[in-house]
PDB file of C-alpha atoms and ligand atoms in Angstrom:
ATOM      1  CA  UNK A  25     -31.533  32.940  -0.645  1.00  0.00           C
ATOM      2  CA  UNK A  26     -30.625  29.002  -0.068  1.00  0.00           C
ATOM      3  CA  UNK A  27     -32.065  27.318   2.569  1.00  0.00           C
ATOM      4  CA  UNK A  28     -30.970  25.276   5.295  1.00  0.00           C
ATOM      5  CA  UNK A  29     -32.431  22.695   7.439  1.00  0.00           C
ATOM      6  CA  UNK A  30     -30.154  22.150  10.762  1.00  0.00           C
ATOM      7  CA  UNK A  31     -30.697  18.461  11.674  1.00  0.00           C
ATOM      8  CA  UNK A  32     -29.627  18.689  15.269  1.00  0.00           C
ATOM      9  CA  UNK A  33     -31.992  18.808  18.445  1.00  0.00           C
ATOM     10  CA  UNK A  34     -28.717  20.087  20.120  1.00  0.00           C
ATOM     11  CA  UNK A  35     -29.883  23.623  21.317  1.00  0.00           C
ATOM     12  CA  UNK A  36     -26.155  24.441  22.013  1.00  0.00           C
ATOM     13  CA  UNK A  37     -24.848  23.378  18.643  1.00  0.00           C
ATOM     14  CA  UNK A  38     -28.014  25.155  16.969  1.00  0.00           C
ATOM     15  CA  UNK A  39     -27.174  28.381  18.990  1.00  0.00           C
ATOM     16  CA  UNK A  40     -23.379  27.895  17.983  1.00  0.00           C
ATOM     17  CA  UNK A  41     -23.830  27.540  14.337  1.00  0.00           C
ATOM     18  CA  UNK A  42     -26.900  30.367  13.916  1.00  0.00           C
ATOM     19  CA  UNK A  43     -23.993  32.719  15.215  1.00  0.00           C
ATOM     20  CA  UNK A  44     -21.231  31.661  12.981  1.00  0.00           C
ATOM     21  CA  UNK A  45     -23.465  31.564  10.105  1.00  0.00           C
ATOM     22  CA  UNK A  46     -24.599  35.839  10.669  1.00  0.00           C
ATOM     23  CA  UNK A  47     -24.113  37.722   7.612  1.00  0.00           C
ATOM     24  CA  UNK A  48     -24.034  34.988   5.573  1.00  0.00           C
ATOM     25  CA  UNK A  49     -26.964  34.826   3.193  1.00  0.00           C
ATOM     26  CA  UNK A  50     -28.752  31.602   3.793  1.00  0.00           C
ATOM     27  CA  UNK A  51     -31.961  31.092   5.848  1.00  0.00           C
ATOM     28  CA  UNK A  52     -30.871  28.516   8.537  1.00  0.00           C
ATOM     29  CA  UNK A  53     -34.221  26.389   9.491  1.00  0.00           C
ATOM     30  CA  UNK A  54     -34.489  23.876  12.346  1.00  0.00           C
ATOM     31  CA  UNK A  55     -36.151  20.590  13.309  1.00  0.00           C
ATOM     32  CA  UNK A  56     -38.118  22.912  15.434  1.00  0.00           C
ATOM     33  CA  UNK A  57     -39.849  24.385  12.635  1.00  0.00           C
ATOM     34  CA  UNK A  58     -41.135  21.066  11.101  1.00  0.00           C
ATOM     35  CA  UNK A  59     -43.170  18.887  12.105  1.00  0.00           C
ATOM     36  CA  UNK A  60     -41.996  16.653  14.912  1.00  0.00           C
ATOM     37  CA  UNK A  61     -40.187  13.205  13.590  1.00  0.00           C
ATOM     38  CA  UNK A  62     -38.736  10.774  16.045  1.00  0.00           C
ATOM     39  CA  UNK A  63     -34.954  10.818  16.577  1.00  0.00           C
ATOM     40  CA  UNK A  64     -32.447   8.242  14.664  1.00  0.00           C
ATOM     41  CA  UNK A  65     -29.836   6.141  16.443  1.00  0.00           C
ATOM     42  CA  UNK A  66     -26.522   6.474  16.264  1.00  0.00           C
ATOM     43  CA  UNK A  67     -25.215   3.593  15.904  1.00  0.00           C
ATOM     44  CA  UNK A  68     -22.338   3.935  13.550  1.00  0.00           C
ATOM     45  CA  UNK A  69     -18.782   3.558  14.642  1.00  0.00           C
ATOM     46  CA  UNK A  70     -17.491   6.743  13.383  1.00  0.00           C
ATOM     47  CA  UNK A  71     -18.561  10.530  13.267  1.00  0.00           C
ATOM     48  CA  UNK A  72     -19.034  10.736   9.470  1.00  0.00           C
ATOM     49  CA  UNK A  73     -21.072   7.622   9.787  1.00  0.00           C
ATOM     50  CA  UNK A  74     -23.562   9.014  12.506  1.00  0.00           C
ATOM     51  CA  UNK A  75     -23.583  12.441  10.410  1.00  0.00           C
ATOM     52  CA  UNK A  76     -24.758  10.651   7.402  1.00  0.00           C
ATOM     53  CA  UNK A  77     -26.788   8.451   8.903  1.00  0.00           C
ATOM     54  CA  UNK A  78     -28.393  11.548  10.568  1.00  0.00           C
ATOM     55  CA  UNK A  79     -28.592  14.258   7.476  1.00  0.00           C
ATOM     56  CA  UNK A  80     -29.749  10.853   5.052  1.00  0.00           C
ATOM     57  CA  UNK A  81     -32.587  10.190   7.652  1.00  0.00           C
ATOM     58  CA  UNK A  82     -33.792  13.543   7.773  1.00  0.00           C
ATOM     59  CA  UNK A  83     -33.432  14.376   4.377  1.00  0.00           C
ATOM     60  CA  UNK A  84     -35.432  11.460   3.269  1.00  0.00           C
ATOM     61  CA  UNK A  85     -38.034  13.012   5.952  1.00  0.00           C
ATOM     62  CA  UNK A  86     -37.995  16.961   4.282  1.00  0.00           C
ATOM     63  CA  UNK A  87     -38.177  18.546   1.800  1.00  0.00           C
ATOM     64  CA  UNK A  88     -34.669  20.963   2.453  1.00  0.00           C
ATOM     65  CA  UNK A  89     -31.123  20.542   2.130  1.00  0.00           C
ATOM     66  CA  UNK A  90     -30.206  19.068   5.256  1.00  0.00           C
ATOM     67  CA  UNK A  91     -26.976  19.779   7.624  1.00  0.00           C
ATOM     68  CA  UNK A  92     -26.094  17.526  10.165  1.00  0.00           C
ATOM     69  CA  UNK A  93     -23.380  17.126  12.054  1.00  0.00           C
ATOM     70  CA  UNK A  94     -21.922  14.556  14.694  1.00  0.00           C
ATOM     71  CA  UNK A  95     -19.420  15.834  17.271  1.00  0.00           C
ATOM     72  CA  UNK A  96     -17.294  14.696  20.357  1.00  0.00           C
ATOM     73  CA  UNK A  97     -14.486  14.399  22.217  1.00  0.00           C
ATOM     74  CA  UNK A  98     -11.688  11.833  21.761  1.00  0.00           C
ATOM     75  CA  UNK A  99      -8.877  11.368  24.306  1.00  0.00           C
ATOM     76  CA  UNK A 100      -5.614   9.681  23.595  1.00  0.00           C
ATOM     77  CA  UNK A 101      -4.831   8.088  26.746  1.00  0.00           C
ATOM     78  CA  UNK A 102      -8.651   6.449  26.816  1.00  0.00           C
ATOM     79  CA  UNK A 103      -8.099   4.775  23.750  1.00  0.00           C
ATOM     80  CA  UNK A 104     -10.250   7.388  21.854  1.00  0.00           C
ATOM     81  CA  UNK A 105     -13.405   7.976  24.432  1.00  0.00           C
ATOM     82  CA  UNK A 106     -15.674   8.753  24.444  1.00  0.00           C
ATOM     83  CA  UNK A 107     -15.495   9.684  21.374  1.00  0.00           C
ATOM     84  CA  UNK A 108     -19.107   8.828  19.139  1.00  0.00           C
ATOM     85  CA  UNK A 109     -20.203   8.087  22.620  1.00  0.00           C
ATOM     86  CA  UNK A 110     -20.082  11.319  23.896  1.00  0.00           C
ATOM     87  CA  UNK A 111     -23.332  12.354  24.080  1.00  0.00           C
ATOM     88  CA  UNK A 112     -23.778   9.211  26.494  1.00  0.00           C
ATOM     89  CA  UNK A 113     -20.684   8.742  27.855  1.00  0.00           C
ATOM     90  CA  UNK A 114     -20.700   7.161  32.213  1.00  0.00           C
ATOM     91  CA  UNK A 115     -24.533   6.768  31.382  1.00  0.00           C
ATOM     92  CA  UNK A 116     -27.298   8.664  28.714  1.00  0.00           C
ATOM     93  CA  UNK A 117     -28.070  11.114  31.781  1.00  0.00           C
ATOM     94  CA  UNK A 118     -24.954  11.895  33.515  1.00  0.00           C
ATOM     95  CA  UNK A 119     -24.212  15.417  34.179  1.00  0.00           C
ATOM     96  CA  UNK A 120     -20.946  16.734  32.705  1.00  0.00           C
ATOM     97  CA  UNK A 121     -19.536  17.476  36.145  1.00  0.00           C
ATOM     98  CA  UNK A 122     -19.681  13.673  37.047  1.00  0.00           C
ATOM     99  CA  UNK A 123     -18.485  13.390  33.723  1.00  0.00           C
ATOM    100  CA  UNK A 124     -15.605  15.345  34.274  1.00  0.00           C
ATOM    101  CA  UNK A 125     -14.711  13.867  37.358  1.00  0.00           C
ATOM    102  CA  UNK A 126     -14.517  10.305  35.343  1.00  0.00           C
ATOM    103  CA  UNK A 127     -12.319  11.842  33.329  1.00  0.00           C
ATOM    104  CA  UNK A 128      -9.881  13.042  35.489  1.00  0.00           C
ATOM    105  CA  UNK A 129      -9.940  10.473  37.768  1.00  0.00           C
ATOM    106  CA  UNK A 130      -9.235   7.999  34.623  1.00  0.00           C
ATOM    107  CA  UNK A 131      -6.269  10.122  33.366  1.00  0.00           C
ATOM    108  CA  UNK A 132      -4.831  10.591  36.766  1.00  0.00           C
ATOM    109  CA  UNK A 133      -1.961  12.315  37.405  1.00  0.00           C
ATOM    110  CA  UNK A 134      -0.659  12.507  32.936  1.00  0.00           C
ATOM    111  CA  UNK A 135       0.669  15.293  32.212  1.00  0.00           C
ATOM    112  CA  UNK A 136       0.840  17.724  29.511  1.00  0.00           C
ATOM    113  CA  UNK A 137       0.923  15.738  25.942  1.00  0.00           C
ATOM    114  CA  UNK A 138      -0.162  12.841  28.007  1.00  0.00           C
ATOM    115  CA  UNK A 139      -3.226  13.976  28.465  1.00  0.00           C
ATOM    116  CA  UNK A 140      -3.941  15.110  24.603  1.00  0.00           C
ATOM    117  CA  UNK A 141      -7.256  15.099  23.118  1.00  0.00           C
ATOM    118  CA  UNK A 142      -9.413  16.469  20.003  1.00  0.00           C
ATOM    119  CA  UNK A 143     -13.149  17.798  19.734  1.00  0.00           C
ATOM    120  CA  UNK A 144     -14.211  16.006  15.855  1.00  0.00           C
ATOM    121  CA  UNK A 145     -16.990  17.818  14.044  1.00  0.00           C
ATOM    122  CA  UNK A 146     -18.150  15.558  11.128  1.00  0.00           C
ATOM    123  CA  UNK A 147     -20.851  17.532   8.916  1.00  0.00           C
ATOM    124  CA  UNK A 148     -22.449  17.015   5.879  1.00  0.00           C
ATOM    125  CA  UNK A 149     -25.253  18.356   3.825  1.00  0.00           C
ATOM    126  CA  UNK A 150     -27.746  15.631   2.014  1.00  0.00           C
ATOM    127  CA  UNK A 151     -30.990  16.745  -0.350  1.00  0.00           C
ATOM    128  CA  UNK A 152     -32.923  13.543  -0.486  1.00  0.00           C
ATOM    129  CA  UNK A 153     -30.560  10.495  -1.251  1.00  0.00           C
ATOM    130  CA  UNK A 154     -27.395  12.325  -1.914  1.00  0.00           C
ATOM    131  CA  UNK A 155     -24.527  13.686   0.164  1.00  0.00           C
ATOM    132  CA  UNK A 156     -23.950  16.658  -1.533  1.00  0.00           C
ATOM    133  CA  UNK A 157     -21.059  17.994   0.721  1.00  0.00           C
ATOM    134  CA  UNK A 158     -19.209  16.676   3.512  1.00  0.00           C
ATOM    135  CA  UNK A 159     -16.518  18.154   6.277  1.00  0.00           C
ATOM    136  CA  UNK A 160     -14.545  17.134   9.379  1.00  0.00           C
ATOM    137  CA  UNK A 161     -13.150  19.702  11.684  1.00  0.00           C
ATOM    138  CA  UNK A 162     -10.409  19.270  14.530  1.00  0.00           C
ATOM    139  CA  UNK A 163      -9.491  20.947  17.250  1.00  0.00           C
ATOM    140  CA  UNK A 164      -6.430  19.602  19.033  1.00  0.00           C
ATOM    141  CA  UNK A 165      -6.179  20.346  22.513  1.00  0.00           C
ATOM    142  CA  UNK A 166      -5.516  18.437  26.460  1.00  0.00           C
ATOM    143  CA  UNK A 167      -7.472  17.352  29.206  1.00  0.00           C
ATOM    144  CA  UNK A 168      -6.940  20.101  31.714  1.00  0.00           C
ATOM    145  CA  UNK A 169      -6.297  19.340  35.346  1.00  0.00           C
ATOM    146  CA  UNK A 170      -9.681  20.733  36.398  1.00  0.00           C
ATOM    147  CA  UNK A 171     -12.625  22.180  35.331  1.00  0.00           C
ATOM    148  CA  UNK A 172     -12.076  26.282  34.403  1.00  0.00           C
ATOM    149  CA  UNK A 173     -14.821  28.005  32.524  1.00  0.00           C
ATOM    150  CA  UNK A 174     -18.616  28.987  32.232  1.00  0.00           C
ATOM    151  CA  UNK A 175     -19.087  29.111  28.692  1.00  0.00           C
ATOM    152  CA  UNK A 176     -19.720  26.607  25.867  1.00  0.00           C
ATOM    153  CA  UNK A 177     -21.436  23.785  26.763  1.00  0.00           C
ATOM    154  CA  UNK A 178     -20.192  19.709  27.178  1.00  0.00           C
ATOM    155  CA  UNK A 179     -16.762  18.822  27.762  1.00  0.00           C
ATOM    156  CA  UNK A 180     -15.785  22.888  26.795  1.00  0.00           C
ATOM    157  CA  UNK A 181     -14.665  22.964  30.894  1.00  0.00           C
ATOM    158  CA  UNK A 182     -11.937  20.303  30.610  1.00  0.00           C
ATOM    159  CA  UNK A 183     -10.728  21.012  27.330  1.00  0.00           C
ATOM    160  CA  UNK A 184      -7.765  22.985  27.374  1.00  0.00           C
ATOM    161  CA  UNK A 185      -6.333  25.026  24.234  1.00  0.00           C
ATOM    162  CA  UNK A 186      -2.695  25.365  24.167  1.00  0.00           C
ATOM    163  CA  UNK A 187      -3.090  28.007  21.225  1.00  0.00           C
ATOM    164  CA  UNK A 188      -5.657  30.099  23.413  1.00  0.00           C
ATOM    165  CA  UNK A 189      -4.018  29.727  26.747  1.00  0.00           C
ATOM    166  CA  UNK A 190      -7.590  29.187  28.055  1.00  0.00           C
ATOM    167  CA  UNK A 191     -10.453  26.299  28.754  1.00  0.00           C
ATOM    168  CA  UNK A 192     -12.505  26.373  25.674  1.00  0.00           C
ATOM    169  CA  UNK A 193     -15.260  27.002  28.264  1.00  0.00           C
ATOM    170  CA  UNK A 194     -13.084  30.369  28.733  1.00  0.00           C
ATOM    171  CA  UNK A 195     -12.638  31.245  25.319  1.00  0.00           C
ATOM    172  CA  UNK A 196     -15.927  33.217  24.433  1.00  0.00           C
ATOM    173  CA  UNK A 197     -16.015  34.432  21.221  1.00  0.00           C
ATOM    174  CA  UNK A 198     -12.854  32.868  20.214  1.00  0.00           C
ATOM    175  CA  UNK A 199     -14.282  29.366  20.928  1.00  0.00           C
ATOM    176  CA  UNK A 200     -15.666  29.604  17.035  1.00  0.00           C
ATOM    177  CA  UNK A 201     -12.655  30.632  15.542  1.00  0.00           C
ATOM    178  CA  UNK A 202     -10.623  27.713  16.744  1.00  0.00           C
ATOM    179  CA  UNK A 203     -13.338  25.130  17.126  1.00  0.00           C
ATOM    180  CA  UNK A 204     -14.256  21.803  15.348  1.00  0.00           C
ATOM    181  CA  UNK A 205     -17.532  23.159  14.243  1.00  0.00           C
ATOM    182  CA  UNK A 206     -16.251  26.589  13.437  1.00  0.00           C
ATOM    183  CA  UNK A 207     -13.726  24.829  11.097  1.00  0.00           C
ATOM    184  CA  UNK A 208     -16.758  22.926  10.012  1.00  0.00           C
ATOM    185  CA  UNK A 209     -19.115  25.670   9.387  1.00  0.00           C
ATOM    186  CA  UNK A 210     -16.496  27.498   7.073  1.00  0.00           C
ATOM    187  CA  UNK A 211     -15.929  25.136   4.987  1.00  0.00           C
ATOM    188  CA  UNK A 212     -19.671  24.809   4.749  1.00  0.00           C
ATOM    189  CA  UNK A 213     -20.072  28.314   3.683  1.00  0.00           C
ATOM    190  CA  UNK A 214     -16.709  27.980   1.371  1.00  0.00           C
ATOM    191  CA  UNK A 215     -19.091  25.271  -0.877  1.00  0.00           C
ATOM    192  CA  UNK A 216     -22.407  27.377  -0.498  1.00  0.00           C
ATOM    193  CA  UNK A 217     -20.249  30.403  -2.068  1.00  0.00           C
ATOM    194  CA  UNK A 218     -18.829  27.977  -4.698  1.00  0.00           C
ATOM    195  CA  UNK A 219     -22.700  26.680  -6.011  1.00  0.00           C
ATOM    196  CA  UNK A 220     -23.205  30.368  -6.665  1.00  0.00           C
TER     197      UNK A 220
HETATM  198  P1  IMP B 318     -23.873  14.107  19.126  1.00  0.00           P
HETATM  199  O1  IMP B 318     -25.221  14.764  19.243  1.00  0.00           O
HETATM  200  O2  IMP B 318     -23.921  12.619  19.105  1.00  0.00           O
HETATM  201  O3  IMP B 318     -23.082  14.672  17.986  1.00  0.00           O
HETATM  202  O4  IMP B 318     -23.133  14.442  20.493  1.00  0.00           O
HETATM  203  C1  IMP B 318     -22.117  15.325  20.582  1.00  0.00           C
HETATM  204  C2  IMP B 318     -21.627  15.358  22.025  1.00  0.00           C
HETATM  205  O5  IMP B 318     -20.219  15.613  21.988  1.00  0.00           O
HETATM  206  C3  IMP B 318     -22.236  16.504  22.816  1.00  0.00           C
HETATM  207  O6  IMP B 318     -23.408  16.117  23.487  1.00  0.00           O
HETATM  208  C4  IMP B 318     -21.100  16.840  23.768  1.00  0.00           C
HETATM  209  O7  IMP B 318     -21.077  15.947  24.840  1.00  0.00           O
HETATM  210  C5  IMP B 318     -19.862  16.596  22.917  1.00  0.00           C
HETATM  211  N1  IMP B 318     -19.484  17.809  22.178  1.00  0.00           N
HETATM  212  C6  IMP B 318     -19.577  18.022  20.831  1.00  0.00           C
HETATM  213  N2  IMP B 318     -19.180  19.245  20.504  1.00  0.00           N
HETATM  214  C7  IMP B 318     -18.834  19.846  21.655  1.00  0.00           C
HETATM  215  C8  IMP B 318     -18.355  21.160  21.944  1.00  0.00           C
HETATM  216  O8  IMP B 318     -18.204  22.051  21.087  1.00  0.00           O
HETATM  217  N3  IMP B 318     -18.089  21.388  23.241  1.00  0.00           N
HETATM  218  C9  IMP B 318     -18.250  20.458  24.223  1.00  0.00           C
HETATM  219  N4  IMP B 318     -18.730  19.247  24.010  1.00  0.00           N
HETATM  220  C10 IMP B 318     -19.018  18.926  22.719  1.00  0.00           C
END
């Protein structure tokens, strides 16, 4: 069985990706089971430049092939923010409720393809120096007018799904069918299956 090393400290993206990778026969490792290493900085400009800057720096760290991703939200009307900055976005420890009300107080009263937005999921997988596999997955979608939704995690609240009808927040299991990362992690397990 091929192993994986998940290069995230993200417990929400780790949770998200251990369930869409069930049943498939890899064993999916974490930075929790290796020995602690200090955390890079993102400081490219673009998604696929944080997730290779990410998966190079761990890879050159361990031993495994590494998958990292970077992921956020960009909104049209914001000029693309936050965007690579959404991890930080307002300030490093805002909480996404003050978050949201930024938002919404920046986008005012837009409506409907005014207000249009995408999660981004760049991922890539790296043994040592080399990018042996890279993705991108998109989820279009709009700024709702409020916050609706429990589940997910981040901006899942105010994103709204015109496909779903629903807050990604609301979608459940349905979140990883339509979902940046879910596009991400298929394509993932299309190239694993293709190695064979
Ligand atoms: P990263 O660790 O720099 O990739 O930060 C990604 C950030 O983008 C997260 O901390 C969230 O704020 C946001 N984000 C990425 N994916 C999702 C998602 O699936 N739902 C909600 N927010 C997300």
């Amino acid at each position: 069985m091929r192993t994986l090393r998940l290069a995230t400290t993200n417990r929400h993206k780790v949770e998200e990706i251990r369930a869409m990778l069930e049943g498939v026969p890899v064993e999916l490792l974490t930075l929790a089971d290796a020995p602690p290493i200090a955390e890079p900085e993102e400081t490219a400009e673009t998604f696929e430049g944080n997730a290779r800057l990410k998966g190079r720096y761990y890879a050159a760290r361990l031993p495994d092939v590494v998958v990292a991703e970077d992921s956020g939200l960009e909104i049209d009307a914001l000029g693309g923010e936050p965007g690579v900055r959404s991890a930080r976005f307002l300030r490093p420890n805002a909480t996404y409720p003050e978050r949201f009300d930024e938002i919404l107080r920046r986008l005012g009263d837009l409506e409907g393809r005014a207000r249009s937005a995408r999660f981004v999921c760049a991922m890539v997988a790296v043994r040592g120096a080399d990018v042996l596999f890279e993705t991108r997955g998109v989820v279009e979608g709009e700024i709702a007018a409020a916050p609706a939704g429990t589940g997910g995690f981040g901006y899942d609240p105010i994103f709204f799904v015109p496909a779903l009808g629903r807050t990604l927040a609301e979608a459940g299991d349905a979140k990883a069918a339509v979902s940046h990362r879910g596009q991400a992690v298929r394509a993932l397990v299309r190239w694993l299956t293709e190695l064979k």
